[in-house]
Structures are given as structure tokens and as C-alpha cells.
Short mmCIF file of C-alpha atoms in Angstrom, two decimals:
data_model
loop_
_atom_site.label_atom_id
_atom_site.label_comp_id
_atom_site.label_asym_id
_atom_site.label_seq_id
_atom_site.Cartn_x
_atom_site.Cartn_y
_atom_site.Cartn_z
CA MET A 1403 -15.56 10.98 14.29
CA ARG A 1404 -18.92 10.46 12.13
CA SER A 1405 -19.04 6.88 11.33
CA ARG A 1406 -19.16 7.32 7.25
CA ASP A 1407 -15.24 8.85 8.19
CA TRP A 1408 -14.66 5.00 9.46
CA SER A 1409 -14.71 3.69 5.89
CA LEU A 1410 -11.56 6.73 4.94
CA VAL A 1411 -9.84 4.81 8.06
CA PHE A 1412 -9.85 1.49 6.09
CA LEU A 1413 -9.59 3.50 3.24
CA THR A 1414 -6.12 4.76 4.45
CA ILE A 1415 -4.39 1.74 6.27
CA LEU A 1416 -5.91 -1.33 4.45
CA SER A 1417 -4.19 0.38 1.05
CA GLN A 1418 -0.71 1.36 2.89
CA ALA A 1419 -1.50 -2.41 4.07
CA SER A 1420 -1.63 -3.68 0.46
CA ILE A 1421 1.32 -1.11 -0.29
CA GLY A 1422 3.85 -2.03 2.43
CA MET A 1423 3.39 -6.03 1.75
CA VAL A 1424 4.10 -5.41 -2.19
CA LEU A 1425 7.04 -3.50 -1.60
CA CYS A 1426 8.28 -6.26 1.34
CA LEU A 1427 7.67 -8.35 -1.61
CA THR A 1428 9.29 -6.64 -3.89
CA GLY A 1429 12.26 -6.31 -1.66
CA LEU A 1430 12.31 -10.17 -1.03
CA VAL A 1431 12.19 -10.99 -5.33
CA HIS A 1432 14.94 -8.59 -5.96
CA PHE A 1433 17.30 -8.93 -3.00
CA SER A 1434 17.35 -12.00 -1.75
CA GLY A 1435 15.75 -14.14 -4.44
CA GLU A 1436 12.90 -15.27 -2.24
CA GLY A 1437 9.51 -14.63 -2.30
CA GLY A 1438 8.84 -16.23 -5.80
CA SER A 1439 7.23 -20.13 -4.25
CA ARG A 1440 4.42 -17.95 -2.19
CA ALA A 1441 4.31 -14.48 -3.71
CA GLU A 1442 0.90 -15.40 -5.85
CA ILE A 1443 -0.55 -15.78 -2.35
CA LEU A 1444 1.47 -12.14 -1.18
CA VAL A 1445 -0.11 -10.68 -4.08
CA LEU A 1446 -3.74 -11.98 -3.92
CA LEU A 1447 -3.59 -10.59 -0.68
CA ALA A 1448 -2.50 -7.29 -1.53
CA LEU A 1449 -4.98 -6.96 -4.26
CA ILE A 1450 -7.81 -8.28 -1.94
CA LEU A 1451 -6.42 -5.68 0.87
CA ILE A 1452 -6.85 -3.06 -1.69
CA GLY A 1453 -10.35 -4.11 -3.30
CA VAL A 1454 -11.62 -4.24 0.20
CA ALA A 1455 -9.43 -0.24 0.68
CA THR A 1456 -11.58 0.48 -2.73
CA ALA A 1457 -14.65 -0.54 -1.78
CA SER A 1458 -14.87 0.74 1.89
CA SER A 1459 -14.42 4.58 0.24
CA PHE A 1460 -17.85 3.89 -1.24
CA PHE A 1461 -19.48 4.13 1.85
CA HIS A 1462 -17.98 7.76 2.33
CA LEU A 1463 -19.94 8.81 -0.82
CA GLY A 1464 -22.83 11.47 -0.47
CA ASN A 1465 -24.49 9.37 -4.08
CA PRO A 1466 -22.10 6.91 -5.34
CA ALA A 1467 -23.19 7.12 -8.53
CA ASN A 1468 -21.15 10.24 -9.64
CA ALA A 1469 -17.91 8.67 -7.99
CA PRO A 1470 -16.88 8.33 -11.83
CA LYS A 1471 -17.43 11.84 -11.91
CA ALA A 1472 -14.36 12.48 -9.56
CA LEU A 1473 -11.42 11.66 -12.38
CA ARG A 1474 -12.89 14.72 -14.34
CA ASN A 1475 -10.14 16.75 -12.59
CA LEU A 1476 -6.64 15.32 -12.85
CA THR A 1477 -4.60 18.31 -12.74
CA GLY A 1478 -6.45 20.26 -10.09
CA SER A 1479 -7.27 17.24 -7.02
CA TRP A 1480 -4.79 15.29 -5.25
CA LEU A 1481 -8.27 13.19 -4.90
CA SER A 1482 -8.73 12.53 -8.77
CA ARG A 1483 -4.98 11.32 -8.82
CA GLU A 1484 -5.53 9.62 -5.90
CA ILE A 1485 -8.72 7.47 -7.48
CA LEU A 1486 -6.72 7.30 -10.77
CA ALA A 1487 -3.47 5.93 -8.97
CA ILE A 1488 -5.05 2.79 -7.06
CA GLY A 1489 -6.81 1.84 -10.07
CA VAL A 1490 -3.63 1.83 -11.82
CA PHE A 1491 -1.80 -0.10 -8.05
CA SER A 1492 -4.65 -2.75 -8.12
CA THR A 1493 -4.38 -3.25 -12.42
CA SER A 1494 -0.69 -3.89 -11.87
CA LEU A 1495 -1.58 -6.23 -9.35
CA VAL A 1496 -4.08 -7.91 -11.42
CA ILE A 1497 -1.54 -8.24 -14.09
CA THR A 1498 1.24 -9.48 -12.15
CA LEU A 1499 -1.05 -12.67 -10.93
CA LEU A 1500 -2.70 -13.20 -13.90
CA LEU A 1501 0.97 -13.58 -15.42
CA SER A 1502 2.22 -15.30 -12.10
CA TRP A 1503 -0.55 -17.86 -12.35
CA LYS A 1504 -0.42 -18.61 -16.09
CA THR A 1505 2.94 -18.80 -16.93
CA GLY A 1506 4.08 -20.83 -13.68
CA SER A 1507 7.35 -18.91 -14.75
CA ALA A 1508 9.74 -16.45 -12.10
CA GLN A 1509 10.96 -14.79 -14.74
CA TYR A 1510 8.42 -12.22 -14.92
CA LEU A 1511 8.17 -11.69 -11.17
CA LYS A 1512 10.45 -8.67 -10.72
CA PRO A 1513 9.51 -6.65 -13.40
CA LEU A 1514 5.92 -6.76 -12.95
CA MET A 1515 6.44 -6.24 -8.31
CA LEU A 1516 8.87 -3.44 -9.34
CA LEU A 1517 5.95 -2.10 -11.36
CA SER A 1518 3.64 -2.45 -8.62
CA SER A 1519 5.90 -1.06 -6.40
CA ILE A 1520 6.54 2.25 -8.41
CA SER A 1521 2.58 2.48 -8.66
CA GLY A 1522 1.91 1.65 -5.02
CA LEU A 1523 5.07 4.48 -4.47
CA ALA A 1524 2.52 6.60 -6.25
CA LEU A 1525 -0.35 5.63 -4.65
CA LEU A 1526 0.68 6.53 -1.18
CA TRP A 1527 1.87 10.20 -2.30
CA THR A 1528 -1.13 11.15 -4.24
CA MET A 1529 -2.80 9.93 -0.76
CA SER A 1530 -0.44 11.71 1.77
CA ARG A 1531 -1.22 14.94 -0.49
CA ILE A 1532 -4.61 14.83 0.25
CA TYR A 1533 -3.80 15.61 3.95
CA VAL A 1534 -0.73 17.94 3.20
CA MET A 1535 -3.45 21.07 3.96
CA PRO A 1536 -2.37 24.73 4.69
CA THR A 1537 -5.63 25.24 6.77
CA ILE A 1538 -3.62 21.87 9.07
CA PRO A 1539 -0.49 23.40 10.67
CA ALA A 1540 0.67 19.94 12.03
CA TRP A 1541 -0.15 18.54 8.35
CA ASN A 1542 1.40 20.72 5.95
CA SER A 1543 4.98 19.57 6.26
CA TRP A 1544 7.40 17.02 5.13
CA HIS A 1545 5.93 14.43 7.75
CA THR A 1546 2.74 13.50 6.77
CA PRO A 1547 4.37 11.66 3.61
CA LEU A 1548 7.16 9.92 5.49
CA SER A 1549 4.12 8.88 8.06
CA PHE A 1550 2.58 7.18 5.08
CA VAL A 1551 5.41 5.58 3.66
CA SER A 1552 6.27 4.44 7.56
CA THR A 1553 2.95 3.22 8.18
CA ALA A 1554 3.09 1.26 5.19
CA LEU A 1555 6.58 -0.14 5.59
CA SER A 1556 5.44 -1.30 9.16
CA LEU A 1557 2.43 -2.70 8.07
CA GLY A 1558 4.25 -4.91 5.00
CA VAL A 1559 7.01 -6.19 7.24
CA ILE A 1560 4.68 -6.94 10.35
CA THR A 1561 1.97 -8.54 8.14
CA LEU A 1562 4.37 -10.72 6.40
CA MET A 1563 6.24 -11.37 9.75
CA VAL A 1564 2.79 -12.63 10.83
CA LEU A 1565 2.41 -14.74 8.14
CA HIS A 1566 5.98 -16.49 8.72
CA ALA A 1567 5.32 -17.20 11.80
CA ASN A 1568 1.60 -18.96 10.80
CA GLU A 1569 3.35 -20.81 8.43
CA ALA A 1570 1.58 -19.40 5.82
CA ILE A 1571 4.81 -18.30 3.67
CA THR A 1572 8.66 -19.34 4.69
CA ILE A 1573 11.27 -16.60 4.97
CA ALA A 1574 14.74 -17.12 5.89
CA ALA A 1575 15.90 -16.06 8.98
CA HIS A 1576 18.49 -13.71 8.12
CA ILE A 1577 15.39 -11.90 6.56
CA ILE A 1578 13.61 -12.18 9.36
CA ARG A 1579 16.11 -10.73 11.63
CA VAL A 1580 16.42 -7.83 9.01
CA PHE A 1581 12.81 -7.17 9.15
CA TYR A 1582 12.68 -6.81 12.58
CA ILE A 1583 15.67 -4.17 12.42
CA SER A 1584 14.20 -2.62 9.63
CA LEU A 1585 10.44 -2.43 11.91
CA ILE A 1586 12.60 -1.05 14.93
CA ALA A 1587 14.15 1.77 12.35
CA ILE A 1588 10.87 2.98 10.81
CA LEU A 1589 9.68 2.67 14.66
CA LEU A 1590 12.51 5.21 15.86
CA THR A 1591 12.36 7.40 12.66
CA GLU A 1592 8.76 8.06 12.75
CA THR A 1593 9.59 8.75 16.48
CA ILE A 1594 11.91 10.69 15.86
CA ALA A 1595 10.40 12.94 13.13
CA GLY A 1596 7.39 13.26 15.01
CA GLY A 1597 8.96 14.33 18.57
#
């Protein structure tokens, strides 16, 4: 692997971690009523991750000054759509963060987290479509998008569990058990589907 290709690895993994955190936080906020007290910290961390991911992608460009031209081909290029999706996802996180901090109210949190999750899933879809290529039969299957989603969910669950273990956030014991079960189910699904 060329040294500048590592920037794509960082882009992919950090983006998936950011999206996974947002998906898990959305689940916490919507289904358990948790996450509100520390939601801003988690949204900020997700924003930092996607920011670092985006910045690292510039190391892969031959001429970074040409980067804005990439958006010209939205109708025919998954890469152009990915760039747009990163912008939409990042913007949704900024809006969520600003409104949550400015108002101090959790009333905006549910719809904004849902919006961030939808834009994150759109970003995952565009990222996975870049790798679904007819010229590489092993990647040209339904398993590629599934792997992107399972990696994002796994990284999101693991990140929240690590933050909980280090007492940066508090998650109820029954939710931690759900996280463990979910992580095992994701890894088993990925193992079976990849086999």
C-alpha cells in the first residue's frame, strides 16, 4: 500500500466510527431516554472524528486545490456524492451541537439526532458504493455495504462502551448488556456473511 493511501483508511474508519456513534446515540435518545445529559459531548466527539477523517482525505489528493471540482459530477460519480454526504453529515452534527448547547434543551435532540443518523446512513451508502466495483468481484456484492454498516455499528458501540468504562458518560447497566449482545450479533452476522 502506498503511504498516501493510508489517508483513505483513516477517512473510512474515522467516518464509520463517527456515524456509528451517532446511530448509537440516536438509539439511546429515542428508545431509552438516555444520552441527553452527555449528548453534546458525544456529538462533539463525532464531529471531531468526521473532521479529522475529512482532513486526512486531503493527503490522498494529487492537487488539493482541485478538490471543489469534485462536486461537479454528482449525477455520475459516487465519490462526488460521498463528498456531498460528508458535508451534509458534518453540517447536521454542527447544527445539533449548536442548538443543544445554545438552548440547553433536549427538545431538539431527538429530531436532530434522527436527521444526523439519516445523513450518516446516506454517507455510509455512498462510501460503500465507491467500493462496489465490477472489476473486483469480491467487492461487487451486497456484502460490501453490509460490512460498512456493521463496522460503523461496531465502532459506535465500542466507543460508547469505552467512554462508559472510563466514566466519561453514564449508561444504564441494561443498555450496556444490550450493547454487548448487539456487538456479538453484529460480529456473528459479519462472520457468517463473509464466510
